[in-house]
Short mmCIF file of C-alpha atoms and ligand atoms in Angstrom, two decimals:
data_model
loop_
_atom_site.label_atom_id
_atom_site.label_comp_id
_atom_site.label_asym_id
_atom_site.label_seq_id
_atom_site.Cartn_x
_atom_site.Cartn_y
_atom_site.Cartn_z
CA UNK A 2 10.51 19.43 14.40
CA UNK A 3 9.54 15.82 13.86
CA UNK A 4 10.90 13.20 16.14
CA UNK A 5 10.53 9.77 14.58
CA UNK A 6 10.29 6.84 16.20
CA UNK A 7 12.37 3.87 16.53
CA UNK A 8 10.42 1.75 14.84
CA UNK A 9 9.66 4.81 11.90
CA UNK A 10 13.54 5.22 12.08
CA UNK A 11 14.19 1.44 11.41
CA UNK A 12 11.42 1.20 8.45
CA UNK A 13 12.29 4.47 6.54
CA UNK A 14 16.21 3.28 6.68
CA UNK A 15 15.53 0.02 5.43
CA UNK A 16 13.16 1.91 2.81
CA UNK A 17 15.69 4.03 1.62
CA UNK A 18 18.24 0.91 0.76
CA UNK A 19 16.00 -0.95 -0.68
CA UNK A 20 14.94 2.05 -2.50
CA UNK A 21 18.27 2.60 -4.12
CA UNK A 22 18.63 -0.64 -5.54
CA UNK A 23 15.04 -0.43 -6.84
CA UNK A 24 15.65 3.00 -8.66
CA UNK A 25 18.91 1.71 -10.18
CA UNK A 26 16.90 -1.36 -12.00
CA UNK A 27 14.12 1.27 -13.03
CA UNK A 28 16.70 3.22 -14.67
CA UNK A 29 18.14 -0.01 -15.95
CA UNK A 30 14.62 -0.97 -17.63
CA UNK A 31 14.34 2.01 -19.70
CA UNK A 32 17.90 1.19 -21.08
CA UNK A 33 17.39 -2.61 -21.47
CA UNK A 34 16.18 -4.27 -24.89
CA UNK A 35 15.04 -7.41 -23.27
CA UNK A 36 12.37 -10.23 -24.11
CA UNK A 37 9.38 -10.34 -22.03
CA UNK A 38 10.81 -13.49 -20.61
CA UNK A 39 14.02 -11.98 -19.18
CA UNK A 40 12.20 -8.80 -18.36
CA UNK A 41 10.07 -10.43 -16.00
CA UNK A 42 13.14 -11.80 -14.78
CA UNK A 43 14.61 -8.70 -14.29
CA UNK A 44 11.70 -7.46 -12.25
CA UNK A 45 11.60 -10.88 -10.26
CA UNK A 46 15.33 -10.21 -9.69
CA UNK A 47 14.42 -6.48 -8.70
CA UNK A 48 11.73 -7.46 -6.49
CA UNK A 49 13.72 -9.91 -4.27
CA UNK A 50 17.02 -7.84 -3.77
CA UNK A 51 14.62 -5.15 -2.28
CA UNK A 52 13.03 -7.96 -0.17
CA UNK A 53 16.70 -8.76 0.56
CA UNK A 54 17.71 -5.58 1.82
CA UNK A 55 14.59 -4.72 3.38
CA UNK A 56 14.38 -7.76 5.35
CA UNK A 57 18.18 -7.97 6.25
CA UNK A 58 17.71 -4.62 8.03
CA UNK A 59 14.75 -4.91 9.80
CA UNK A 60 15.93 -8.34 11.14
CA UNK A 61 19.38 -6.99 12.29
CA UNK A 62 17.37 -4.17 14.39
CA UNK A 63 14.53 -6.21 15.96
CA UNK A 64 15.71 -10.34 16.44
CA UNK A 65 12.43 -10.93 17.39
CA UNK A 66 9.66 -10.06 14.76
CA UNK A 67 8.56 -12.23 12.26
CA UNK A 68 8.37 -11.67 8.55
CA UNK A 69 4.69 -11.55 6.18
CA UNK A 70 6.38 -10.59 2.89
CA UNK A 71 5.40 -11.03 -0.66
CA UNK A 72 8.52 -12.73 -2.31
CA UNK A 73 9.61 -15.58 -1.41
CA UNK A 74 8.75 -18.40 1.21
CA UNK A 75 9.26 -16.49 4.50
CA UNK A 76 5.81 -15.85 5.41
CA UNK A 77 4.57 -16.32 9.51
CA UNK A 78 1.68 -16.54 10.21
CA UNK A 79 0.42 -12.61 11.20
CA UNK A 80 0.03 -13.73 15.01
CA UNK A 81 3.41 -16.39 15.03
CA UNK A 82 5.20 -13.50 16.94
CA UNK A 83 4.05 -11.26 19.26
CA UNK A 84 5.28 -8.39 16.38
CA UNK A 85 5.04 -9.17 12.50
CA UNK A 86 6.40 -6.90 9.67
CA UNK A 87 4.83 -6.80 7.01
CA UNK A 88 6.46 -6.36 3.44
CA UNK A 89 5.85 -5.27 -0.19
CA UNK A 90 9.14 -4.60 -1.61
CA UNK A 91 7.75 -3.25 -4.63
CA UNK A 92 3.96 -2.58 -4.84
CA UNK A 93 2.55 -1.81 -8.53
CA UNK A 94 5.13 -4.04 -10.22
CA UNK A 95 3.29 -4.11 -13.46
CA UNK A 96 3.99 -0.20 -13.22
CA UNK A 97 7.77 -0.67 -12.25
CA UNK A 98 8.37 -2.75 -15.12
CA UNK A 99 6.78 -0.78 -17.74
CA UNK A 100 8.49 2.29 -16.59
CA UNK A 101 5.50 4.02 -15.26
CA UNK A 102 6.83 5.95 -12.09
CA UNK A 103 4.39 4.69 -9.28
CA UNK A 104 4.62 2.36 -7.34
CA UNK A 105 5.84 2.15 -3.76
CA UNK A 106 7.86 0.04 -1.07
CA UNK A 107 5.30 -0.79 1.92
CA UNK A 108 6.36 -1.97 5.53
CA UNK A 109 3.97 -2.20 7.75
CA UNK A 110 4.53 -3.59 11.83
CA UNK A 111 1.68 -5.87 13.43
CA UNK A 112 1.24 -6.33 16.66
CA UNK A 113 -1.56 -8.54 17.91
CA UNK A 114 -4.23 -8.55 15.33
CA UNK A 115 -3.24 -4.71 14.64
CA UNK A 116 -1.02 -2.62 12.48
CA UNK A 117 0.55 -0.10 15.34
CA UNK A 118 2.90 1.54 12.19
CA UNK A 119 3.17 1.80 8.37
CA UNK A 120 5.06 3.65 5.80
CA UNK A 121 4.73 4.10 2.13
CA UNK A 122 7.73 5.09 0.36
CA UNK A 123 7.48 6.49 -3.56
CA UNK A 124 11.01 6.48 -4.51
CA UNK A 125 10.41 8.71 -7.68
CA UNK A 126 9.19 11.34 -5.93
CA UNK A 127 11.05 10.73 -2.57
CA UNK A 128 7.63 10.86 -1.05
CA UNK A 129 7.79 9.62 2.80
CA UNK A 130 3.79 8.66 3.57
CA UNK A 131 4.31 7.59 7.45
CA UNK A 132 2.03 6.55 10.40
CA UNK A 133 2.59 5.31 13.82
CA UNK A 134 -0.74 4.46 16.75
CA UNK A 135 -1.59 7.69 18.13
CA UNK A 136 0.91 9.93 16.41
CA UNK A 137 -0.91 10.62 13.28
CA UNK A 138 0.00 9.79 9.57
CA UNK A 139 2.65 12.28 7.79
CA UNK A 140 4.05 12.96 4.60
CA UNK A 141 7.45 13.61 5.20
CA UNK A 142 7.07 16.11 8.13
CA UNK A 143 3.84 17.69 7.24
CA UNK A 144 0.36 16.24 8.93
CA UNK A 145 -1.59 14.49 6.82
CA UNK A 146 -6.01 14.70 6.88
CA UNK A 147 -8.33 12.95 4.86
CA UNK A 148 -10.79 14.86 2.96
CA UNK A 149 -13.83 15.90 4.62
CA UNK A 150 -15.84 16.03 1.46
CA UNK A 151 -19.93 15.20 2.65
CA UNK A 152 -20.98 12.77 -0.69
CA UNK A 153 -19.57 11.32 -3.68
CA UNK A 154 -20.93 14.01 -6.12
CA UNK A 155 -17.76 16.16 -5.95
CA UNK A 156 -15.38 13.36 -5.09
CA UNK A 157 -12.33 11.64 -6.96
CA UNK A 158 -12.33 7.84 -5.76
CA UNK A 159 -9.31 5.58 -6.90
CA UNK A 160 -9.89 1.94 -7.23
CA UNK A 161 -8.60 -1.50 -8.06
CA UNK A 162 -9.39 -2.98 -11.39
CA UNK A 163 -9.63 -7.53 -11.76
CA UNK A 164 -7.64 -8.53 -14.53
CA UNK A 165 -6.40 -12.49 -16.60
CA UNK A 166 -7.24 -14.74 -13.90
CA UNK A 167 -7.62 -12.21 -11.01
CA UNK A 168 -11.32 -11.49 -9.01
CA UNK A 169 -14.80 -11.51 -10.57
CA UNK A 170 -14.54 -9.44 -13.55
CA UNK A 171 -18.95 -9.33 -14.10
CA UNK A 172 -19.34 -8.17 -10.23
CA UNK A 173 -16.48 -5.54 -11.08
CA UNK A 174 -18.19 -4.37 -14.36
CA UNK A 175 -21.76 -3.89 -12.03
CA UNK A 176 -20.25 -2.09 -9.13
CA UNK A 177 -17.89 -0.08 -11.26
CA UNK A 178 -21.21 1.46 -13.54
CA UNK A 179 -22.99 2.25 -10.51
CA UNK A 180 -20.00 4.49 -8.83
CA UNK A 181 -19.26 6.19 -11.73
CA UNK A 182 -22.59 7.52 -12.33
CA UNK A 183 -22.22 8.98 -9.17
CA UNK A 184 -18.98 10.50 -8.62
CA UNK A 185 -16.95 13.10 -10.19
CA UNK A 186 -13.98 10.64 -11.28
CA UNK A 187 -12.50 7.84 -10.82
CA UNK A 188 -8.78 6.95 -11.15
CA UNK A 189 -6.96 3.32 -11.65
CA UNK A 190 -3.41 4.70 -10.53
CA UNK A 191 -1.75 0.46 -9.59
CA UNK A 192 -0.34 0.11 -6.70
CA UNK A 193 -2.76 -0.16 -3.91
CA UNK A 194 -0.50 1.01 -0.70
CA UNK A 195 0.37 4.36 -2.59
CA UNK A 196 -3.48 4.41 -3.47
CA UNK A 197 -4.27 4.81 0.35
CA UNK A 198 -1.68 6.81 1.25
CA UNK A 199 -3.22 9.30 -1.20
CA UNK A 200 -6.19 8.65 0.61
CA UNK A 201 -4.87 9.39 3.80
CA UNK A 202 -3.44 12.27 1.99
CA UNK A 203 -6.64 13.81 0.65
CA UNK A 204 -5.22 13.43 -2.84
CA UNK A 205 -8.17 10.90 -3.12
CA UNK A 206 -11.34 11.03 -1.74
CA UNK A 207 -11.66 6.61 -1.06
CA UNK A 208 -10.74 3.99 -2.69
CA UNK A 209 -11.92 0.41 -3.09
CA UNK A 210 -10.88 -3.13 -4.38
CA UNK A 211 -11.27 -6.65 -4.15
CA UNK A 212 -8.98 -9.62 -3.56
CA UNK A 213 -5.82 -7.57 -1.88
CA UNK A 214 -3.06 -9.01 0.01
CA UNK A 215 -1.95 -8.49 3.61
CA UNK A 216 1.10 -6.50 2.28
CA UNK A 217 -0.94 -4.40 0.23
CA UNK A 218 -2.80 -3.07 2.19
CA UNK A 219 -1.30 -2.91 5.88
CA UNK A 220 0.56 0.08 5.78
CA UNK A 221 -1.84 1.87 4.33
CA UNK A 222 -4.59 0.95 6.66
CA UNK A 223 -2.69 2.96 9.26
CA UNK A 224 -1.82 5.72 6.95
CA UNK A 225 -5.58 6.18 6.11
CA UNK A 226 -6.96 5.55 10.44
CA UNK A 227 -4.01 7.86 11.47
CA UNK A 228 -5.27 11.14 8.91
CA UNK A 229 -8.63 10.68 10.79
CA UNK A 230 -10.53 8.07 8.32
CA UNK A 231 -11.56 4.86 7.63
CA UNK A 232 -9.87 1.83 5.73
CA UNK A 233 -12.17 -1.03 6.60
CA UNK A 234 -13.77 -4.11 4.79
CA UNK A 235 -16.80 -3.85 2.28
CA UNK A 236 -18.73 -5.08 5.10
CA UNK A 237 -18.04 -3.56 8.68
CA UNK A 238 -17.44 -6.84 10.28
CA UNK A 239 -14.72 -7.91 7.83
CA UNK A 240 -11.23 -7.44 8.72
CA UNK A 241 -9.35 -6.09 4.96
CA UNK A 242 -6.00 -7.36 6.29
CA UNK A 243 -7.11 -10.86 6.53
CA UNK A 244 -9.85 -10.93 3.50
CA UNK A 245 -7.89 -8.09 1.09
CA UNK A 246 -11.03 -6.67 0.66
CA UNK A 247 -11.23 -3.00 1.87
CA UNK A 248 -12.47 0.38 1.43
CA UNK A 249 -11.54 3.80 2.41
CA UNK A 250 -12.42 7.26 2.91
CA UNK A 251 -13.59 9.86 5.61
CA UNK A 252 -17.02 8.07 7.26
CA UNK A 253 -19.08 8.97 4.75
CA UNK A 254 -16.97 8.68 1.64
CA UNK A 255 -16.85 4.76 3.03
CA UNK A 256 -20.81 4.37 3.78
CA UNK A 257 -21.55 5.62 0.60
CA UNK A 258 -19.41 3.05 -1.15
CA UNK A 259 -20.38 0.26 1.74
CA UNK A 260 -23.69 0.79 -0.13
CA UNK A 261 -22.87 0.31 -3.46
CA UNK A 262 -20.53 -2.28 -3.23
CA UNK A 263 -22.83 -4.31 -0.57
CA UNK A 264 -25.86 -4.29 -2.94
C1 LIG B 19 -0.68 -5.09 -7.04
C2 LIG B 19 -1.04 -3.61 -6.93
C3 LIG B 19 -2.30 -3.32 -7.73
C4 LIG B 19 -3.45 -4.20 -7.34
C5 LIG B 19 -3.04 -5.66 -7.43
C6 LIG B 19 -1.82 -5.93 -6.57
P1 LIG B 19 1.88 -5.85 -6.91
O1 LIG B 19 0.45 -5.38 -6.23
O2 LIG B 19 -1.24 -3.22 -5.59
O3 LIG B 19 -2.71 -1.98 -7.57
O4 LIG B 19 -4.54 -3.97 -8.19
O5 LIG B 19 -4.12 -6.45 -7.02
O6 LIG B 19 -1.47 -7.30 -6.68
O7 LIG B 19 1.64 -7.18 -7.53
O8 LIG B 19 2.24 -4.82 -7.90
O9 LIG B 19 2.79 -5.90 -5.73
CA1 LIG B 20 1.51 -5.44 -3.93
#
């Protein structure tokens, strides 16, 4: 039996609020005739209330911590306060609103420079990715690994795709030819936390993309290093929290795609 953590028991509570507010508005968008304008709206409007509710109970546990979230003008600096949370409220919006059933809540905790917990929650599927420093990364209660697969030949690798006005659609087009001539598939699933918890799972073999944000990418980082892998930047010196450029996999899942996407 699984003994969470404070800090896991605080993040998967304010999770699961947050959560039930977000599910009721996804059920709400199928329903809903509305223009594009007042669906984005809507979403905005969806977004924010789970910021709300996230934010409200992680701030009511811990009086201390500072905030890094992705709505809205609360945003310290990572290393402000000794311990940082850091929030997506709803990662793979595009997804949310168009009814496509992934995307994910992300809260991650920094602590000097380093993400000591994460989780992932995928409301739909009441999926619980979770990692803490030293404990190891879980789904639900069951242990999560990376895959140990040896080279890209047999491997699935899920990625991030640019699109209108986002990263360098040319360098994309390059890097993207030369992976998938060697690999047995790639996937472009949207929502980047839930892609590396699926790494850290072993759903995926790696995953890469360009141009991230802190709160895409923090709780997974821990989800991926806690299953025994690597979630690092395209060059090893790089830190993918602070540049939002990252790649992950067992070791040599992510020096095969080092190579590729350094050249
Ligand atoms: C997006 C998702 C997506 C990635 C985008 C992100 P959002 O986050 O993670 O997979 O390709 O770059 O902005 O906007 O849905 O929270
Ligand atoms: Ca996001």
């Amino acid at each position: 039996m699984i003994r969470y953590s404070a800090n896991i028991t605080i993040m998967m509570t304010a999770a699961r609020k947050a959560a039930r507010s977000i599910l009721r508005d996804f059920g709400e968008l199928e329903k809903l005739q509305v223009s594009v304008k007042g669906q984005n709206d809507f979403v905005t409007m969806a977004d924010i209330k789970a910021q709300q509710i996230i934010h409200y109970e992680l701030s009511r546990s811990r009086t201390d911590h500072g905030f890094l979230m992705e709505e809205g003008k609360i945003k310290n600096n990572i290393n402000e306060n000794e311990y940082t949370w850091i929030i997506d409220p709803i990662d793979g919006t595009l997804n949310f609103m168009n009814g496509i059933p992934y995307f994910a809540i992300s809260i991650a905790l920094n602590c000097k420079d380093k993400i000591i917990a994460g989780v992932v929650y995928d409301p739909v599927h009441n999926d619980f990715y979770w990692a803490e420093e030293g404990i190891g990364a879980y789904i639900n209660n069951q242990r999560l690994r990376v895959k140990n697969k040896k080279t890209l030949d047999k491997s699935i690798i899920a990625l991030g795709i640019p699109f209108l006005g986002r990263g360098d659609h040319q360098q994309h087009i390059k890097i993207q030819q030369e992976v998938m001539s060697k690999v047995a598939g790639l996937r472009r699933f949207g929502a980047a936390s839930l892609d590396l918890a699926f790494v850290a799972a072993g759903r995926v073999d790696g995953f890469w993309e360009f141009g991230l944000s802190p709160w895409d990418v923090a709780a997974g980082i821990i989800l991926v290093k806690e299953a025994g892998g690597l979630a690092i930047g395209i060059d090893n010196k790089e830190n993918p929290l602070l540049t939002g450029n990252i790649v992950a996999g067992n070791v040599n899942i992510v020096q095969e795609l080092q190579k590729i996407l350094n050249s």
